[in-house]
Short mmCIF file of C-alpha atoms in Angstrom, two decimals:
data_model
loop_
_atom_site.label_atom_id
_atom_site.label_comp_id
_atom_site.label_asym_id
_atom_site.label_seq_id
_atom_site.Cartn_x
_atom_site.Cartn_y
_atom_site.Cartn_z
CA MET A 371 40.20 18.26 -23.56
CA ARG A 372 37.13 16.77 -25.22
CA LYS A 373 33.75 18.10 -24.07
CA TYR A 374 30.65 15.89 -24.09
CA PHE A 375 26.99 16.84 -24.15
CA ILE A 376 24.83 14.87 -21.70
CA GLU A 377 21.34 13.71 -22.63
CA PHE A 378 18.93 11.73 -20.45
CA SER A 379 16.65 9.06 -21.87
CA LEU A 380 12.99 9.08 -20.89
CA GLN A 381 13.62 6.01 -18.70
CA SER A 382 16.51 7.68 -16.86
CA ARG A 383 14.37 10.77 -16.20
CA THR A 384 11.69 8.48 -14.76
CA ASP A 385 14.34 6.73 -12.65
CA LEU A 386 15.47 10.10 -11.23
CA LEU A 387 11.92 11.22 -10.50
CA ASP A 388 11.14 7.92 -8.78
CA LEU A 389 14.31 8.15 -6.68
CA ASN A 390 13.50 11.70 -5.64
CA ASN A 391 9.92 10.75 -4.73
CA VAL A 392 11.03 7.76 -2.65
CA ILE A 393 13.36 9.92 -0.60
CA ILE A 394 10.79 12.68 -0.16
CA TYR A 395 7.64 10.65 0.46
CA LYS A 396 8.66 7.20 1.65
CA TYR A 397 11.51 8.39 3.85
CA GLN A 398 9.89 11.80 4.47
CA SER A 399 13.10 13.70 3.94
CA PRO A 400 12.86 16.48 1.34
CA SER A 401 16.15 18.07 2.40
CA THR A 402 17.94 14.74 1.98
CA ALA A 403 16.32 14.33 -1.44
CA TYR A 404 17.60 17.74 -2.48
CA LYS A 405 21.14 17.02 -1.28
CA TYR A 406 21.19 13.54 -2.80
CA MET A 407 19.89 14.70 -6.19
CA HIS A 408 22.36 17.60 -6.17
CA GLY A 409 25.26 15.23 -5.46
CA LEU A 410 24.09 12.80 -8.14
CA SER A 411 23.81 15.66 -10.62
CA LYS A 412 27.37 16.79 -9.84
CA GLU A 413 28.64 13.23 -10.40
CA VAL A 414 26.86 12.96 -13.76
CA LYS A 415 28.20 16.37 -14.77
CA LYS A 416 31.73 14.95 -14.47
CA LEU A 417 30.92 12.90 -17.58
CA GLU A 418 31.11 16.12 -19.63
CA SER A 419 34.89 15.79 -19.52
CA MET A 420 35.63 12.17 -18.58
CA ALA A 421 32.92 10.05 -20.22
CA GLU A 422 35.29 7.78 -22.12
CA THR A 423 37.77 7.27 -19.29
CA LEU A 424 35.59 4.76 -17.48
CA PRO A 425 35.81 1.11 -18.56
CA PHE A 426 33.27 -0.73 -20.70
CA GLN A 427 30.88 -3.00 -18.84
CA SER A 428 30.52 -6.59 -20.03
CA ARG A 429 27.72 -7.74 -17.73
CA LYS A 430 24.92 -9.13 -19.88
CA SER A 431 22.27 -7.10 -18.06
CA LEU A 432 24.10 -3.91 -19.11
CA THR A 433 25.07 -4.78 -22.68
CA GLN A 434 21.40 -4.47 -23.64
CA TYR A 435 22.19 -0.74 -23.84
CA GLY A 436 25.04 -1.26 -26.31
CA GLN A 437 28.47 -2.81 -26.58
CA ASN A 438 30.08 0.44 -25.41
CA VAL A 439 28.03 0.68 -22.21
CA ARG A 440 29.69 2.20 -19.16
CA ARG A 441 28.66 3.15 -15.66
CA ILE A 442 29.49 5.69 -13.03
CA ASN A 443 28.44 5.30 -9.42
CA TYR A 444 27.13 7.75 -6.89
CA LYS A 445 26.76 6.29 -3.42
CA LYS A 446 24.51 3.23 -3.97
CA MET A 447 23.24 4.30 -7.40
CA ALA A 448 24.60 3.31 -10.81
CA VAL A 449 24.32 5.63 -13.79
CA ILE A 450 24.32 3.53 -16.98
CA TYR A 451 25.41 5.38 -20.13
CA THR A 452 26.86 5.11 -23.62
CA VAL A 453 29.03 7.53 -25.57
CA HIS A 454 28.25 8.45 -29.18
CA ASN A 455 30.80 10.90 -30.62
CA ASP A 456 30.36 13.95 -28.34
CA LEU A 457 27.07 12.76 -26.81
CA VAL A 458 26.72 10.92 -23.51
CA LEU A 459 23.36 9.18 -23.37
CA ILE A 460 22.22 8.30 -19.86
CA HIS A 461 20.07 5.16 -20.13
CA ARG A 462 19.26 4.35 -16.51
CA VAL A 463 19.86 5.54 -12.95
CA ILE A 464 19.28 2.52 -10.72
CA PRO A 465 20.39 1.04 -7.41
CA SER A 466 23.69 -0.75 -7.96
CA ASN A 467 22.41 -3.94 -6.34
CA THR A 468 19.61 -4.30 -8.94
CA ILE A 469 21.80 -4.36 -12.06
CA GLY A 470 21.64 -8.14 -12.32
CA SER A 471 17.85 -8.04 -12.51
CA LEU A 472 17.62 -5.72 -15.53
#
């Protein structure tokens, strides 16, 4: 089985920090933030072994990240990534309903 290394772009790290802060401060729920971020992290970790099994995305708003762009979902969030040899590059972590506005 092929093993992939996962790397987060600066923008995706900002997306994750913003998401965490919204849950903690706007919704005043630090425990929910912890659980949500933990679940999201577990979902992303699955890409270490299955990154290329998910289909390519052809939506114009996503192809700005490359012709081989893919996505994985966790609850209402979309993790946008590309695969380069044994590297999975996470480009964005955004609400699924905002993909069209990228």
